[in-house]
PDB file of C-alpha atoms in Angstrom:
ATOM      1  CA  UNK A 292     -32.232  -3.035 -15.608  1.00  0.00           C
ATOM      2  CA  UNK A 293     -35.920  -2.981 -15.254  1.00  0.00           C
ATOM      3  CA  UNK A 294     -38.274  -2.479 -12.286  1.00  0.00           C
ATOM      4  CA  UNK A 295     -41.865  -3.672 -11.440  1.00  0.00           C
ATOM      5  CA  UNK A 296     -43.763  -0.726  -9.974  1.00  0.00           C
ATOM      6  CA  UNK A 297     -46.796  -1.645  -8.028  1.00  0.00           C
ATOM      7  CA  UNK A 298     -49.864   0.119  -8.988  1.00  0.00           C
ATOM      8  CA  UNK A 299     -52.371  -1.362  -6.518  1.00  0.00           C
ATOM      9  CA  UNK A 300     -52.920   2.098  -5.300  1.00  0.00           C
ATOM     10  CA  UNK A 301     -51.711   5.520  -6.394  1.00  0.00           C
ATOM     11  CA  UNK A 302     -47.975   6.034  -5.277  1.00  0.00           C
ATOM     12  CA  UNK A 303     -47.390   8.577  -2.564  1.00  0.00           C
ATOM     13  CA  UNK A 304     -45.139  11.695  -3.222  1.00  0.00           C
ATOM     14  CA  UNK A 305     -43.151  13.029  -0.512  1.00  0.00           C
ATOM     15  CA  UNK A 306     -41.367  15.744  -2.088  1.00  0.00           C
ATOM     16  CA  UNK A 307     -40.691  16.977  -5.678  1.00  0.00           C
ATOM     17  CA  UNK A 308     -38.719  19.908  -6.864  1.00  0.00           C
ATOM     18  CA  UNK A 309     -36.531  21.486  -9.433  1.00  0.00           C
ATOM     19  CA  UNK A 310     -32.818  21.964  -8.804  1.00  0.00           C
ATOM     20  CA  UNK A 311     -29.704  23.402 -10.727  1.00  0.00           C
ATOM     21  CA  UNK A 312     -26.175  22.503 -10.038  1.00  0.00           C
ATOM     22  CA  UNK A 313     -22.771  23.883 -11.371  1.00  0.00           C
ATOM     23  CA  UNK A 314     -20.247  21.647 -13.020  1.00  0.00           C
ATOM     24  CA  UNK A 315     -17.995  19.753 -10.613  1.00  0.00           C
ATOM     25  CA  UNK A 316     -20.627  19.522  -7.748  1.00  0.00           C
ATOM     26  CA  UNK A 317     -20.850  16.010  -6.206  1.00  0.00           C
ATOM     27  CA  UNK A 318     -22.454  14.410  -3.124  1.00  0.00           C
ATOM     28  CA  UNK A 319     -23.513  10.868  -1.824  1.00  0.00           C
ATOM     29  CA  UNK A 320     -26.955   9.824  -0.892  1.00  0.00           C
ATOM     30  CA  UNK A 321     -29.014   6.971   0.365  1.00  0.00           C
ATOM     31  CA  UNK A 322     -32.817   7.755   0.415  1.00  0.00           C
ATOM     32  CA  UNK A 323     -35.532   6.210   2.374  1.00  0.00           C
ATOM     33  CA  UNK A 324     -37.986   6.653  -0.463  1.00  0.00           C
ATOM     34  CA  UNK A 325     -37.731   5.772  -4.043  1.00  0.00           C
ATOM     35  CA  UNK A 326     -36.325   8.609  -6.317  1.00  0.00           C
ATOM     36  CA  UNK A 327     -36.964   9.717  -9.835  1.00  0.00           C
ATOM     37  CA  UNK A 328     -34.644  12.065 -11.594  1.00  0.00           C
ATOM     38  CA  UNK A 329     -35.391  13.845 -14.849  1.00  0.00           C
ATOM     39  CA  UNK A 330     -32.790  15.889 -16.480  1.00  0.00           C
ATOM     40  CA  UNK A 331     -33.593  19.087 -18.352  1.00  0.00           C
ATOM     41  CA  UNK A 332     -30.116  20.246 -19.392  1.00  0.00           C
ATOM     42  CA  UNK A 333     -26.464  19.467 -18.673  1.00  0.00           C
ATOM     43  CA  UNK A 334     -24.772  16.138 -17.649  1.00  0.00           C
ATOM     44  CA  UNK A 335     -25.114  13.923 -14.510  1.00  0.00           C
ATOM     45  CA  UNK A 336     -23.047  10.834 -13.591  1.00  0.00           C
ATOM     46  CA  UNK A 337     -24.399   8.471 -11.027  1.00  0.00           C
ATOM     47  CA  UNK A 338     -22.027   6.038  -9.588  1.00  0.00           C
ATOM     48  CA  UNK A 339     -23.645   2.827  -7.685  1.00  0.00           C
ATOM     49  CA  UNK A 340     -21.761  -0.035  -6.145  1.00  0.00           C
ATOM     50  CA  UNK A 341     -21.723  -2.169  -9.308  1.00  0.00           C
ATOM     51  CA  UNK A 342     -22.213   0.271 -12.177  1.00  0.00           C
ATOM     52  CA  UNK A 343     -22.240   3.795 -13.538  1.00  0.00           C
ATOM     53  CA  UNK A 344     -25.039   5.686 -15.357  1.00  0.00           C
ATOM     54  CA  UNK A 345     -24.592   8.907 -17.314  1.00  0.00           C
ATOM     55  CA  UNK A 346     -27.574  11.164 -17.692  1.00  0.00           C
ATOM     56  CA  UNK A 347     -28.313  13.798 -20.238  1.00  0.00           C
ATOM     57  CA  UNK A 348     -31.243  16.059 -21.062  1.00  0.00           C
ATOM     58  CA  UNK A 349     -34.386  14.399 -21.723  1.00  0.00           C
ATOM     59  CA  UNK A 350     -33.440  11.201 -19.638  1.00  0.00           C
ATOM     60  CA  UNK A 351     -34.856   9.760 -16.463  1.00  0.00           C
ATOM     61  CA  UNK A 352     -33.386   7.690 -13.780  1.00  0.00           C
ATOM     62  CA  UNK A 353     -35.101   5.586 -11.085  1.00  0.00           C
ATOM     63  CA  UNK A 354     -33.265   4.773  -7.823  1.00  0.00           C
ATOM     64  CA  UNK A 355     -34.882   2.320  -5.400  1.00  0.00           C
ATOM     65  CA  UNK A 356     -35.033   3.275  -1.648  1.00  0.00           C
ATOM     66  CA  UNK A 357     -31.917   2.363   0.245  1.00  0.00           C
ATOM     67  CA  UNK A 358     -29.555   2.178  -2.623  1.00  0.00           C
ATOM     68  CA  UNK A 359     -26.350   4.301  -1.993  1.00  0.00           C
ATOM     69  CA  UNK A 360     -24.967   6.343  -4.775  1.00  0.00           C
ATOM     70  CA  UNK A 361     -22.857   9.435  -5.600  1.00  0.00           C
ATOM     71  CA  UNK A 362     -23.964  12.105  -8.087  1.00  0.00           C
ATOM     72  CA  UNK A 363     -21.390  14.124 -10.079  1.00  0.00           C
ATOM     73  CA  UNK A 364     -22.291  17.085 -12.423  1.00  0.00           C
ATOM     74  CA  UNK A 365     -20.309  17.087 -15.634  1.00  0.00           C
ATOM     75  CA  UNK A 366     -21.952  20.065 -17.203  1.00  0.00           C
ATOM     76  CA  UNK A 367     -24.060  22.699 -15.473  1.00  0.00           C
ATOM     77  CA  UNK A 368     -27.215  20.516 -14.731  1.00  0.00           C
ATOM     78  CA  UNK A 369     -30.901  21.473 -14.485  1.00  0.00           C
ATOM     79  CA  UNK A 370     -33.164  18.728 -13.309  1.00  0.00           C
ATOM     80  CA  UNK A 371     -36.352  17.647 -11.490  1.00  0.00           C
ATOM     81  CA  UNK A 372     -36.484  15.239  -8.825  1.00  0.00           C
ATOM     82  CA  UNK A 373     -39.288  13.259  -6.962  1.00  0.00           C
ATOM     83  CA  UNK A 374     -39.277  11.047  -3.744  1.00  0.00           C
ATOM     84  CA  UNK A 375     -42.074   8.727  -3.809  1.00  0.00           C
ATOM     85  CA  UNK A 376     -43.399   5.347  -2.398  1.00  0.00           C
ATOM     86  CA  UNK A 377     -45.569   2.722  -4.001  1.00  0.00           C
ATOM     87  CA  UNK A 378     -47.678   0.093  -2.389  1.00  0.00           C
ATOM     88  CA  UNK A 379     -44.837  -2.287  -2.593  1.00  0.00           C
ATOM     89  CA  UNK A 380     -40.937  -1.728  -2.918  1.00  0.00           C
ATOM     90  CA  UNK A 381     -39.508  -1.338  -6.515  1.00  0.00           C
ATOM     91  CA  UNK A 382     -38.550  -4.880  -7.629  1.00  0.00           C
ATOM     92  CA  UNK A 383     -35.940  -5.565 -10.146  1.00  0.00           C
ATOM     93  CA  UNK A 384     -36.848  -7.927 -12.870  1.00  0.00           C
ATOM     94  CA  UNK A 385     -35.580  -9.639 -15.891  1.00  0.00           C
ATOM     95  CA  UNK A 386     -36.002  -8.138 -19.364  1.00  0.00           C
ATOM     96  CA  UNK A 387     -37.657 -11.340 -20.503  1.00  0.00           C
ATOM     97  CA  UNK A 388     -40.415 -10.975 -18.017  1.00  0.00           C
ATOM     98  CA  UNK A 389     -41.112  -7.399 -18.995  1.00  0.00           C
ATOM     99  CA  UNK A 390     -41.327  -8.447 -22.684  1.00  0.00           C
ATOM    100  CA  UNK A 391     -43.599 -11.279 -21.933  1.00  0.00           C
ATOM    101  CA  UNK A 392     -45.942  -9.120 -19.943  1.00  0.00           C
ATOM    102  CA  UNK A 393     -45.948  -6.485 -22.755  1.00  0.00           C
ATOM    103  CA  UNK A 394     -46.843  -9.118 -25.234  1.00  0.00           C
ATOM    104  CA  UNK A 395     -49.639 -10.447 -23.049  1.00  0.00           C
ATOM    105  CA  UNK A 396     -51.020  -6.837 -22.825  1.00  0.00           C
ATOM    106  CA  UNK A 397     -50.889  -6.470 -26.620  1.00  0.00           C
ATOM    107  CA  UNK A 398     -52.862  -9.497 -27.006  1.00  0.00           C
ATOM    108  CA  UNK A 399     -55.364  -8.873 -24.351  1.00  0.00           C
ATOM    109  CA  UNK A 400     -56.029  -5.367 -26.063  1.00  0.00           C
ATOM    110  CA  UNK A 401     -56.625  -7.162 -29.258  1.00  0.00           C
ATOM    111  CA  UNK A 402     -59.122  -9.549 -27.842  1.00  0.00           C
ATOM    112  CA  UNK A 403     -60.808  -6.826 -26.113  1.00  0.00           C
ATOM    113  CA  UNK A 404     -61.305  -4.838 -29.409  1.00  0.00           C
ATOM    114  CA  UNK A 405     -62.818  -7.807 -30.970  1.00  0.00           C
ATOM    115  CA  UNK A 406     -65.210  -8.419 -28.211  1.00  0.00           C
ATOM    116  CA  UNK A 407     -66.063  -4.755 -27.277  1.00  0.00           C
ATOM    117  CA  UNK A 408     -65.065  -4.964 -23.703  1.00  0.00           C
ATOM    118  CA  UNK A 409     -62.203  -3.086 -21.659  1.00  0.00           C
ATOM    119  CA  UNK A 410     -59.158  -4.662 -20.327  1.00  0.00           C
ATOM    120  CA  UNK A 411     -58.829  -4.435 -16.518  1.00  0.00           C
ATOM    121  CA  UNK A 412     -56.077  -2.229 -15.579  1.00  0.00           C
ATOM    122  CA  UNK A 413     -52.680  -4.158 -14.654  1.00  0.00           C
ATOM    123  CA  UNK A 414     -51.650  -3.905 -11.004  1.00  0.00           C
ATOM    124  CA  UNK A 415     -48.025  -2.990 -11.901  1.00  0.00           C
ATOM    125  CA  UNK A 416     -46.070  -1.013 -14.423  1.00  0.00           C
ATOM    126  CA  UNK A 417     -42.658  -2.062 -15.809  1.00  0.00           C
ATOM    127  CA  UNK A 418     -40.102   0.906 -16.032  1.00  0.00           C
ATOM    128  CA  UNK A 419     -36.458   0.815 -17.072  1.00  0.00           C
ATOM    129  CA  UNK A 420     -34.104   2.302 -14.663  1.00  0.00           C
ATOM    130  CA  UNK A 421     -33.009   4.906 -17.181  1.00  0.00           C
ATOM    131  CA  UNK A 422     -34.122   5.910 -20.767  1.00  0.00           C
ATOM    132  CA  UNK A 423     -34.136   8.929 -23.182  1.00  0.00           C
ATOM    133  CA  UNK A 424     -37.724   9.862 -23.937  1.00  0.00           C
ATOM    134  CA  UNK A 425     -37.222  11.443 -27.431  1.00  0.00           C
ATOM    135  CA  UNK A 426     -40.621  12.958 -28.728  1.00  0.00           C
ATOM    136  CA  UNK A 427     -42.142  12.584 -25.215  1.00  0.00           C
ATOM    137  CA  UNK A 428     -39.710  14.660 -23.484  1.00  0.00           C
ATOM    138  CA  UNK A 429     -41.633  17.950 -23.542  1.00  0.00           C
ATOM    139  CA  UNK A 430     -44.820  16.384 -22.396  1.00  0.00           C
ATOM    140  CA  UNK A 431     -43.023  14.547 -19.585  1.00  0.00           C
ATOM    141  CA  UNK A 432     -41.336  17.737 -18.518  1.00  0.00           C
ATOM    142  CA  UNK A 433     -44.792  19.449 -18.378  1.00  0.00           C
ATOM    143  CA  UNK A 434     -46.271  16.857 -16.130  1.00  0.00           C
ATOM    144  CA  UNK A 435     -43.308  16.777 -13.657  1.00  0.00           C
ATOM    145  CA  UNK A 436     -43.422  20.713 -13.642  1.00  0.00           C
ATOM    146  CA  UNK A 437     -47.149  20.647 -12.952  1.00  0.00           C
ATOM    147  CA  UNK A 438     -46.437  18.068 -10.070  1.00  0.00           C
ATOM    148  CA  UNK A 439     -43.859  20.526  -8.616  1.00  0.00           C
ATOM    149  CA  UNK A 440     -46.393  23.257  -8.786  1.00  0.00           C
ATOM    150  CA  UNK A 441     -49.164  21.202  -6.966  1.00  0.00           C
ATOM    151  CA  UNK A 442     -46.511  20.242  -4.306  1.00  0.00           C
ATOM    152  CA  UNK A 443     -46.439  23.938  -3.336  1.00  0.00           C
ATOM    153  CA  UNK A 444     -50.081  24.024  -2.619  1.00  0.00           C
ATOM    154  CA  UNK A 445     -51.719  23.168   0.734  1.00  0.00           C
ATOM    155  CA  UNK A 446     -55.272  22.185  -0.088  1.00  0.00           C
ATOM    156  CA  UNK A 447     -56.642  18.701  -0.461  1.00  0.00           C
ATOM    157  CA  UNK A 448     -57.305  19.274  -4.192  1.00  0.00           C
ATOM    158  CA  UNK A 449     -53.642  20.306  -4.780  1.00  0.00           C
ATOM    159  CA  UNK A 450     -52.635  17.060  -3.145  1.00  0.00           C
ATOM    160  CA  UNK A 451     -55.099  15.024  -5.162  1.00  0.00           C
ATOM    161  CA  UNK A 452     -53.714  16.696  -8.340  1.00  0.00           C
ATOM    162  CA  UNK A 453     -50.274  16.077  -7.459  1.00  0.00           C
ATOM    163  CA  UNK A 454     -50.678  12.335  -6.943  1.00  0.00           C
ATOM    164  CA  UNK A 455     -52.783  12.010 -10.178  1.00  0.00           C
ATOM    165  CA  UNK A 456     -50.260  14.027 -12.262  1.00  0.00           C
ATOM    166  CA  UNK A 457     -47.266  11.938 -10.917  1.00  0.00           C
ATOM    167  CA  UNK A 458     -49.296   8.768 -11.627  1.00  0.00           C
ATOM    168  CA  UNK A 459     -49.355   9.838 -15.296  1.00  0.00           C
ATOM    169  CA  UNK A 460     -45.629  10.629 -15.087  1.00  0.00           C
ATOM    170  CA  UNK A 461     -44.985   6.975 -14.197  1.00  0.00           C
ATOM    171  CA  UNK A 462     -47.367   5.719 -17.029  1.00  0.00           C
ATOM    172  CA  UNK A 463     -45.228   7.898 -19.493  1.00  0.00           C
ATOM    173  CA  UNK A 464     -42.005   6.288 -18.227  1.00  0.00           C
ATOM    174  CA  UNK A 465     -43.566   2.719 -18.697  1.00  0.00           C
ATOM    175  CA  UNK A 466     -44.748   3.701 -22.111  1.00  0.00           C
ATOM    176  CA  UNK A 467     -41.220   4.543 -23.320  1.00  0.00           C
ATOM    177  CA  UNK A 468     -39.755   1.433 -21.640  1.00  0.00           C
ATOM    178  CA  UNK A 469     -42.329  -0.660 -23.542  1.00  0.00           C
ATOM    179  CA  UNK A 470     -41.699   1.050 -26.890  1.00  0.00           C
ATOM    180  CA  UNK A 471     -37.976   0.752 -26.580  1.00  0.00           C
ATOM    181  CA  UNK A 472     -38.207  -2.997 -25.778  1.00  0.00           C
ATOM    182  CA  UNK A 473     -40.611  -4.183 -28.145  1.00  0.00           C
ATOM    183  CA  UNK A 474     -38.771  -2.258 -30.886  1.00  0.00           C
ATOM    184  CA  UNK A 475     -35.646  -4.484 -30.324  1.00  0.00           C
ATOM    185  CA  UNK A 476     -37.240  -7.752 -29.378  1.00  0.00           C
ATOM    186  CA  UNK A 477     -36.740  -9.411 -32.842  1.00  0.00           C
ATOM    187  CA  UNK A 478     -33.232  -7.992 -33.457  1.00  0.00           C
ATOM    188  CA  UNK A 479     -30.254 -10.367 -33.801  1.00  0.00           C
ATOM    189  CA  UNK A 480     -27.921 -10.414 -30.804  1.00  0.00           C
ATOM    190  CA  UNK A 481     -25.085  -9.273 -33.376  1.00  0.00           C
ATOM    191  CA  UNK A 482     -27.115  -6.363 -34.500  1.00  0.00           C
ATOM    192  CA  UNK A 483     -27.945  -5.316 -30.927  1.00  0.00           C
ATOM    193  CA  UNK A 484     -24.223  -5.189 -30.191  1.00  0.00           C
ATOM    194  CA  UNK A 485     -23.609  -3.082 -33.226  1.00  0.00           C
ATOM    195  CA  UNK A 486     -26.303  -0.671 -32.510  1.00  0.00           C
ATOM    196  CA  UNK A 487     -25.355  -0.331 -28.961  1.00  0.00           C
ATOM    197  CA  UNK A 488     -21.762   0.329 -30.002  1.00  0.00           C
ATOM    198  CA  UNK A 489     -23.080   3.145 -32.352  1.00  0.00           C
ATOM    199  CA  UNK A 490     -25.075   4.659 -29.534  1.00  0.00           C
ATOM    200  CA  UNK A 491     -21.928   4.907 -27.278  1.00  0.00           C
ATOM    201  CA  UNK A 492     -19.639   6.200 -29.883  1.00  0.00           C
ATOM    202  CA  UNK A 493     -21.814   8.243 -32.320  1.00  0.00           C
ATOM    203  CA  UNK A 494     -19.478  11.268 -31.923  1.00  0.00           C
ATOM    204  CA  UNK A 495     -16.619   9.484 -33.543  1.00  0.00           C
ATOM    205  CA  UNK A 496     -16.169   8.972 -37.323  1.00  0.00           C
ATOM    206  CA  UNK A 497     -18.058   5.518 -37.345  1.00  0.00           C
ATOM    207  CA  UNK A 498     -18.118   4.001 -40.829  1.00  0.00           C
ATOM    208  CA  UNK A 499     -19.110   0.566 -42.201  1.00  0.00           C
ATOM    209  CA  UNK A 500     -15.477  -0.127 -42.574  1.00  0.00           C
ATOM    210  CA  UNK A 501     -14.733   0.770 -38.798  1.00  0.00           C
ATOM    211  CA  UNK A 502     -17.649  -1.410 -37.650  1.00  0.00           C
ATOM    212  CA  UNK A 503     -16.406  -4.383 -39.788  1.00  0.00           C
ATOM    213  CA  UNK A 504     -12.966  -3.926 -38.297  1.00  0.00           C
ATOM    214  CA  UNK A 505     -14.205  -3.439 -34.551  1.00  0.00           C
ATOM    215  CA  UNK A 506     -16.628  -6.501 -34.656  1.00  0.00           C
ATOM    216  CA  UNK A 507     -14.357  -8.739 -37.085  1.00  0.00           C
ATOM    217  CA  UNK A 508     -17.233  -9.071 -39.590  1.00  0.00           C
ATOM    218  CA  UNK A 509     -17.530  -8.593 -43.286  1.00  0.00           C
ATOM    219  CA  UNK A 510     -18.886  -5.207 -44.573  1.00  0.00           C
ATOM    220  CA  UNK A 511     -21.418  -7.256 -46.648  1.00  0.00           C
ATOM    221  CA  UNK A 512     -22.707  -9.206 -43.602  1.00  0.00           C
ATOM    222  CA  UNK A 513     -23.319  -5.961 -41.629  1.00  0.00           C
ATOM    223  CA  UNK A 514     -25.039  -4.305 -44.643  1.00  0.00           C
ATOM    224  CA  UNK A 515     -27.234  -7.308 -45.016  1.00  0.00           C
ATOM    225  CA  UNK A 516     -28.218  -7.155 -41.195  1.00  0.00           C
ATOM    226  CA  UNK A 517     -29.193  -3.507 -41.361  1.00  0.00           C
ATOM    227  CA  UNK A 518     -31.010  -3.751 -44.709  1.00  0.00           C
ATOM    228  CA  UNK A 519     -33.015  -6.915 -43.585  1.00  0.00           C
ATOM    229  CA  UNK A 520     -33.930  -5.745 -40.058  1.00  0.00           C
ATOM    230  CA  UNK A 521     -34.144  -2.001 -40.328  1.00  0.00           C
ATOM    231  CA  UNK A 522     -34.636  -1.428 -44.131  1.00  0.00           C
ATOM    232  CA  UNK A 523     -31.823   1.092 -44.222  1.00  0.00           C
ATOM    233  CA  UNK A 524     -28.183   1.438 -44.936  1.00  0.00           C
ATOM    234  CA  UNK A 525     -25.580   1.639 -42.189  1.00  0.00           C
ATOM    235  CA  UNK A 526     -24.661   5.311 -42.886  1.00  0.00           C
ATOM    236  CA  UNK A 527     -28.462   6.092 -42.759  1.00  0.00           C
ATOM    237  CA  UNK A 528     -28.816   4.456 -39.362  1.00  0.00           C
ATOM    238  CA  UNK A 529     -25.804   6.328 -38.070  1.00  0.00           C
ATOM    239  CA  UNK A 530     -26.977   9.635 -39.262  1.00  0.00           C
ATOM    240  CA  UNK A 531     -30.366   8.904 -37.584  1.00  0.00           C
ATOM    241  CA  UNK A 532     -28.675   8.435 -34.200  1.00  0.00           C
ATOM    242  CA  UNK A 533     -26.528  11.632 -34.785  1.00  0.00           C
ATOM    243  CA  UNK A 534     -29.727  13.608 -35.748  1.00  0.00           C
ATOM    244  CA  UNK A 535     -31.660  12.293 -32.823  1.00  0.00           C
ATOM    245  CA  UNK A 536     -28.758  13.536 -30.375  1.00  0.00           C
ATOM    246  CA  UNK A 537     -28.786  16.700 -32.286  1.00  0.00           C
ATOM    247  CA  UNK A 538     -32.408  17.370 -31.518  1.00  0.00           C
ATOM    248  CA  UNK A 539     -31.731  16.991 -27.687  1.00  0.00           C
ATOM    249  CA  UNK A 540     -28.884  19.512 -27.985  1.00  0.00           C
ATOM    250  CA  UNK A 541     -30.805  22.062 -30.168  1.00  0.00           C
ATOM    251  CA  UNK A 542     -33.770  21.770 -27.616  1.00  0.00           C
ATOM    252  CA  UNK A 543     -32.128  21.799 -24.244  1.00  0.00           C
ATOM    253  CA  UNK A 544     -28.682  23.340 -24.593  1.00  0.00           C
ATOM    254  CA  UNK A 545     -27.338  26.834 -25.316  1.00  0.00           C
ATOM    255  CA  UNK A 546     -25.133  25.588 -28.268  1.00  0.00           C
ATOM    256  CA  UNK A 547     -24.772  27.170 -31.742  1.00  0.00           C
ATOM    257  CA  UNK A 548     -25.859  25.045 -34.656  1.00  0.00           C
ATOM    258  CA  UNK A 549     -22.325  24.626 -35.616  1.00  0.00           C
ATOM    259  CA  UNK A 550     -21.413  23.481 -32.162  1.00  0.00           C
ATOM    260  CA  UNK A 551     -24.248  21.034 -32.260  1.00  0.00           C
ATOM    261  CA  UNK A 552     -23.004  19.500 -35.579  1.00  0.00           C
ATOM    262  CA  UNK A 553     -19.525  18.844 -34.465  1.00  0.00           C
ATOM    263  CA  UNK A 554     -20.633  17.586 -30.926  1.00  0.00           C
ATOM    264  CA  UNK A 555     -22.741  14.785 -32.560  1.00  0.00           C
ATOM    265  CA  UNK A 556     -19.883  13.857 -34.902  1.00  0.00           C
ATOM    266  CA  UNK A 557     -20.826  15.388 -38.232  1.00  0.00           C
ATOM    267  CA  UNK A 558     -17.711  16.181 -40.327  1.00  0.00           C
ATOM    268  CA  UNK A 559     -19.104  19.531 -41.624  1.00  0.00           C
ATOM    269  CA  UNK A 560     -21.779  22.025 -40.840  1.00  0.00           C
ATOM    270  CA  UNK A 561     -23.007  21.860 -44.579  1.00  0.00           C
ATOM    271  CA  UNK A 562     -23.585  18.063 -44.353  1.00  0.00           C
ATOM    272  CA  UNK A 563     -25.340  18.318 -40.956  1.00  0.00           C
ATOM    273  CA  UNK A 564     -27.566  21.012 -42.386  1.00  0.00           C
ATOM    274  CA  UNK A 565     -28.341  19.116 -45.573  1.00  0.00           C
ATOM    275  CA  UNK A 566     -29.079  15.768 -43.688  1.00  0.00           C
ATOM    276  CA  UNK A 567     -31.288  17.490 -41.033  1.00  0.00           C
ATOM    277  CA  UNK A 568     -33.417  19.333 -43.383  1.00  0.00           C
ATOM    278  CA  UNK A 569     -33.840  16.263 -45.698  1.00  0.00           C
ATOM    279  CA  UNK A 570     -35.093  14.499 -42.491  1.00  0.00           C
ATOM    280  CA  UNK A 571     -37.201  16.954 -40.616  1.00  0.00           C
ATOM    281  CA  UNK A 572     -38.071  19.423 -43.594  1.00  0.00           C
ATOM    282  CA  UNK A 573     -36.408  22.486 -41.775  1.00  0.00           C
ATOM    283  CA  UNK A 574     -32.898  23.479 -41.017  1.00  0.00           C
ATOM    284  CA  UNK A 575     -31.208  23.038 -37.631  1.00  0.00           C
ATOM    285  CA  UNK A 576     -31.389  26.863 -37.097  1.00  0.00           C
ATOM    286  CA  UNK A 577     -35.223  26.843 -37.695  1.00  0.00           C
ATOM    287  CA  UNK A 578     -35.790  23.902 -35.535  1.00  0.00           C
ATOM    288  CA  UNK A 579     -33.764  25.582 -32.670  1.00  0.00           C
ATOM    289  CA  UNK A 580     -35.937  28.793 -32.951  1.00  0.00           C
ATOM    290  CA  UNK A 581     -39.316  26.731 -32.762  1.00  0.00           C
ATOM    291  CA  UNK A 582     -38.292  24.180 -30.162  1.00  0.00           C
ATOM    292  CA  UNK A 583     -35.451  25.546 -27.890  1.00  0.00           C
ATOM    293  CA  UNK A 584     -36.529  24.826 -24.393  1.00  0.00           C
ATOM    294  CA  UNK A 585     -33.857  25.780 -21.821  1.00  0.00           C
ATOM    295  CA  UNK A 586     -34.976  26.169 -18.218  1.00  0.00           C
ATOM    296  CA  UNK A 587     -34.206  29.635 -16.919  1.00  0.00           C
ATOM    297  CA  UNK A 588     -35.769  29.450 -13.404  1.00  0.00           C
ATOM    298  CA  UNK A 589     -33.725  29.278 -10.209  1.00  0.00           C
ATOM    299  CA  UNK A 590     -34.262  26.157  -8.077  1.00  0.00           C
ATOM    300  CA  UNK A 591     -37.601  26.234  -6.403  1.00  0.00           C
ATOM    301  CA  UNK A 592     -36.918  23.747  -3.896  1.00  0.00           C
ATOM    302  CA  UNK A 593     -33.849  22.182  -2.054  1.00  0.00           C
ATOM    303  CA  UNK A 594     -32.962  18.777  -0.943  1.00  0.00           C
TER     304      UNK A 594
END
């Protein structure tokens, strides 16, 4: 789902902090302010009245004020949280409204460049309730950590820095939402179903044949869909998903390279190493040494 976030004035931040919980911890909440969760490592499951959301490292979750939920830790979990309030309550909106608004913004930017004037700032942002931030993960973590630091200060300048930094966090969330939506707006419904299935089952031994069997489609038809709309083979796409997930594990988890390879569904360490190096120009071990980012700090704030 998607939320319209009012930007008529800079959102207020009541509290923000950094917590860590052990596997098996669980509790229920219903907050008076909107809540943002950003996971650094581990796994959280959030149960709402009508649905369940699973969060892993590099993902955010927006929870509107007054919505009851239960949070359960699957793996030892390290995360940031923020309680905030906008000028208006978070409003759930349809995907079509978000896409239409994003298209309108793109066209407005084009007209502005052609006529040398600036586009007035939109009075709202559109943010998905949850998303994985990929390459933006580190910068987003840095912005939220700065918010937590400014929250500890007592001067008016600290307060101003906190609100300004949190505003940038929301913009980053909206940017991820926009990119992910616009990337899929022209895909066929069948291809969207297949790609979502791959996202949910990437740790299994998915193949062209297994996809054809699961969706009752011919292998040739699925191959044509991927070739025409993505320009890649089915195997290449599946490996891209596995590699993207492996980056998350190499960066945010204390797993060995071989453990990561099997966790994301590669049949052998050799194949994982070869595909990873071909894609990123360095081995998984080299990537882990350069980019590993596992939070070591104890909680600096309590709920």
